[in-house]
XYZ file of C-alpha atoms in Angstrom:
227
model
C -11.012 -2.397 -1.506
C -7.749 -4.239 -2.309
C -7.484 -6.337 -4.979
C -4.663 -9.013 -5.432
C -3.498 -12.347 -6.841
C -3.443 -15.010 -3.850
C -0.432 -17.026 -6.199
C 3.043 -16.147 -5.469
C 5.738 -16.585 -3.136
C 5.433 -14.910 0.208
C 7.980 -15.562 3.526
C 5.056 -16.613 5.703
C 4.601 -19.133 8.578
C 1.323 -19.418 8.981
C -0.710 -23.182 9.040
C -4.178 -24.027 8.526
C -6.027 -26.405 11.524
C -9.665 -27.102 11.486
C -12.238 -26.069 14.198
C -15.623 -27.830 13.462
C -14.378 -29.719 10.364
C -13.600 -25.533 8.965
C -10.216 -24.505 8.151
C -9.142 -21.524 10.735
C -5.606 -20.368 9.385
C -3.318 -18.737 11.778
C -0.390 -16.776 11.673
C 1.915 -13.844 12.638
C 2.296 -10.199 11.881
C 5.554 -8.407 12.383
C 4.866 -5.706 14.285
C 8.025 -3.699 13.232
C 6.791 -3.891 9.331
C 3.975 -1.838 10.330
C 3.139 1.443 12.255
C 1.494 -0.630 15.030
C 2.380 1.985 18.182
C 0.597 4.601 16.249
C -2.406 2.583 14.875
C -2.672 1.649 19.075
C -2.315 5.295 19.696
C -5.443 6.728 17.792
C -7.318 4.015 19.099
C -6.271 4.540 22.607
C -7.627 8.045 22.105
C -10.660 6.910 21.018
C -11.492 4.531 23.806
C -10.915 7.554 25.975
C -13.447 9.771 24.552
C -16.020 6.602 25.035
C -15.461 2.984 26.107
C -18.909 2.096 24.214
C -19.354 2.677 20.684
C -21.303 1.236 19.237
C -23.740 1.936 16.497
C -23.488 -1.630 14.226
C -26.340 -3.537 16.399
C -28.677 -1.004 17.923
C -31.807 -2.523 16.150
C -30.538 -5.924 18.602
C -32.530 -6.890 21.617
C -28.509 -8.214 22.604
C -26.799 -5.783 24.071
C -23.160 -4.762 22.146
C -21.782 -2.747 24.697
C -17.813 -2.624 23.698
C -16.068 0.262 21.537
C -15.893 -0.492 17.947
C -15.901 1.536 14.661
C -18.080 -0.446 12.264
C -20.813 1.866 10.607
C -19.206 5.008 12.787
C -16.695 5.297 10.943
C -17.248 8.837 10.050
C -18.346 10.272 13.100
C -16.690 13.614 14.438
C -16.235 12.925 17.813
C -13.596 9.737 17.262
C -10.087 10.071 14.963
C -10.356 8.127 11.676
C -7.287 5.033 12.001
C -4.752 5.661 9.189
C -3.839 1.926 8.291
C -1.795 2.765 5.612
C 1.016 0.270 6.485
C -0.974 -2.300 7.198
C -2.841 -3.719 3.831
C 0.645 -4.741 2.359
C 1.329 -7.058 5.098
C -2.136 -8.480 5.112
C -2.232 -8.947 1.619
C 0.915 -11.258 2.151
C -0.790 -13.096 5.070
C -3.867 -13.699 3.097
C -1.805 -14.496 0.155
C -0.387 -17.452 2.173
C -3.651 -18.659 3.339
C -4.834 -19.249 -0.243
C -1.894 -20.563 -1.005
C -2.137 -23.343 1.177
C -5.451 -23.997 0.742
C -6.236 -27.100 -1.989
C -7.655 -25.384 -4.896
C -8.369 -25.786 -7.953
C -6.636 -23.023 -9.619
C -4.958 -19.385 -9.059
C -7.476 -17.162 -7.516
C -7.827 -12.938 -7.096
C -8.856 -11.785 -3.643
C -10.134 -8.508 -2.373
C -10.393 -7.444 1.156
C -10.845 -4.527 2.874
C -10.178 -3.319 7.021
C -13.611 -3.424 8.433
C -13.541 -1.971 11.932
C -11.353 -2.161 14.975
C -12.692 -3.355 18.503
C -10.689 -1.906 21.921
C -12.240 -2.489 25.123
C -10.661 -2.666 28.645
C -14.556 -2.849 30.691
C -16.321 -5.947 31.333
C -18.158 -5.914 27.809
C -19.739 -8.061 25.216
C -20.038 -7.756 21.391
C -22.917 -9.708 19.908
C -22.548 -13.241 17.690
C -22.260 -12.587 14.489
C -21.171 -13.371 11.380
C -19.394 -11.175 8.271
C -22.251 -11.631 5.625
C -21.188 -11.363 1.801
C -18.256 -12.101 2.131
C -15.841 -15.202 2.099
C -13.838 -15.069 4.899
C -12.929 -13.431 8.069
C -9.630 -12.396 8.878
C -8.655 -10.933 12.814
C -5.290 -9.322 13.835
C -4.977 -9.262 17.506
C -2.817 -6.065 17.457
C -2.880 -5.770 21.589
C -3.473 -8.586 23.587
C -2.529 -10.299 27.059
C -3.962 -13.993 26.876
C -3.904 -13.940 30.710
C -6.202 -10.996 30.947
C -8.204 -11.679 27.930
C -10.346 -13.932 26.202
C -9.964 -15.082 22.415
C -12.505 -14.793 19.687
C -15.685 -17.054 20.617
C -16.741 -19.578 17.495
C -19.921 -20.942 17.859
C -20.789 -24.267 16.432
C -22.500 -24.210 13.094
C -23.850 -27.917 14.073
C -27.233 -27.975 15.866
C -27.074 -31.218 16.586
C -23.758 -31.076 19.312
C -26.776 -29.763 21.728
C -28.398 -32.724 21.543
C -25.976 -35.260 21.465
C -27.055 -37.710 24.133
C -23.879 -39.191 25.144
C -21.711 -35.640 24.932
C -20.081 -35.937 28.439
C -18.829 -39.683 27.547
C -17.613 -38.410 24.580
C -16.326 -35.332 25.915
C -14.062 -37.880 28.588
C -13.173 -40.046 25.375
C -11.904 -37.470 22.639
C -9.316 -35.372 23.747
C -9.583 -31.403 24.146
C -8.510 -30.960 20.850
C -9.266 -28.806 17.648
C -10.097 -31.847 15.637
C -12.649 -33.081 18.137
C -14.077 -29.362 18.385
C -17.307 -30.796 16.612
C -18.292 -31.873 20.345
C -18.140 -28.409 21.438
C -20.521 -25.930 21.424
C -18.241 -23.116 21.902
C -14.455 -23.071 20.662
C -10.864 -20.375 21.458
C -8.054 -20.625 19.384
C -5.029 -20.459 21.059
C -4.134 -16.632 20.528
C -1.414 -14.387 21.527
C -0.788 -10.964 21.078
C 0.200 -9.966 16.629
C -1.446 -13.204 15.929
C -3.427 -13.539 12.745
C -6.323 -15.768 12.160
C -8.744 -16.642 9.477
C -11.988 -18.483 9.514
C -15.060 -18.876 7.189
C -16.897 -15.245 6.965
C -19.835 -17.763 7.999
C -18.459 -18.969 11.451
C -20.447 -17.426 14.341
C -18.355 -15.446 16.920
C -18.168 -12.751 19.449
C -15.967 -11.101 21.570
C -16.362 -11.716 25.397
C -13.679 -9.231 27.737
C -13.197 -9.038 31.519
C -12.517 -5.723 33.254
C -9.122 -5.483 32.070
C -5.806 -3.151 32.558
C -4.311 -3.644 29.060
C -6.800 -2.816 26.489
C -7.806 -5.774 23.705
C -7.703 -4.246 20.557
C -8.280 -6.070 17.554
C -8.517 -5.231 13.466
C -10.988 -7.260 11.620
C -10.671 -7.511 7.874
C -12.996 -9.001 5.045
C -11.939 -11.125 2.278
C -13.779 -12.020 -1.267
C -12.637 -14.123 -3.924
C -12.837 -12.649 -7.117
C -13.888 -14.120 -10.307
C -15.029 -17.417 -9.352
């Protein structure tokens, strides 16, 4: 795990918007800083050897049924990812996002490459969240936004289901970010080497339609150290 100071000067353009009242920080990764065609490569390979891997929610009476590499990450039949060229530019990415985040003081963070996801097959991965740790960062490394769908955040607020007047209010707020709090369910605009982070504690899950370009994505986790 990768350990770092979140306070210094990095050439970044990301911004922070909220969805439900959380900040959700987006950005872009250059994909000529980083070995990107052959991180797509050995993943590639892998979906070929299985378009469903999955053994992170077995245990689940919801069915995961997309290829992803969390808790098989050692297993013979799939290539291991090198990522080697891709922590430095996160670190700068993540870097940014604490940066512009109002806090009290300088902060360390640690984070470390979770799993990837690639599917091309109508498929679902489970809600979920990234337990223990702060927050959630996904790289969209291949995507087509007119053959696939974004990440899915589900509403931490119970009470949007209930709301008695949601369809009035729904006609009176615009389709917005800031009035996501009506919502239920909520995208963020994504394109393909686009970076987001949310709250480890947001809800989501990954919804894909039969597809010809595969959606591949990198998920990372991120603590805060010594707070």
């Amino acid at each position: 795990m990768k350990i770092s100071n979140a306070k210094y000067t990095v050439m970044v353009n990301g911004e922070i918007n909220y969805i439900f009242g959380l900040p959700a920080y987006s950005s872009k990764i250059n994909p000529e800083l980083y070995e990107k065609n052959k991180i797509l490569s050995q993943i590639e390979e892998n979906y070929k050897v299985s378009k469903v891997r999955n053994e992170w929610s077995l245990d689940s009476f919801y069915k995961t049924d997309i290829h992803q590499s969390l808790e098989d990450e050692n297993n013979p039949r799939f290539k291991k990812i090198n990522y080697y060229s891709l922590p430095q530019q996160y670190e700068k990415i993540i870097a940014d996002f604490f940066n512009k985040l109002s806090l009290q003081k300088k902060i360390k963070f640690s984070y470390l490459i979770a799993n990837y996801t690639c599917v091309r097959h109508n498929s679902v991965m489970v809600p979920h969240i990234h337990a223990n740790y702060m927050f959630s960062l996904i790289h969209y490394i291949s995507f087509d936004k007119k053959q696939h769908l974004p990440t899915i955040f589900n509403s931490p607020y119970s009470f949007n289901r209930l709301l008695p007047q949601e369809k009035k209010l729904r006609n009176m707020f615009s389709n917005q970010k800031e009035n996501s709090w009506i919502y239920e369910e909520w995208t963020i605009n994504t394109e393909e080497d686009d970076i987001v982070i949310v709250p480890a504690v947001l809800e989501h899950c990954v919804r894909n339609l039969d597809s010809k370009k595969s959606r591949i994505t990198i998920a990372v986790n991120i603590k805060t150290e010594g707070i």
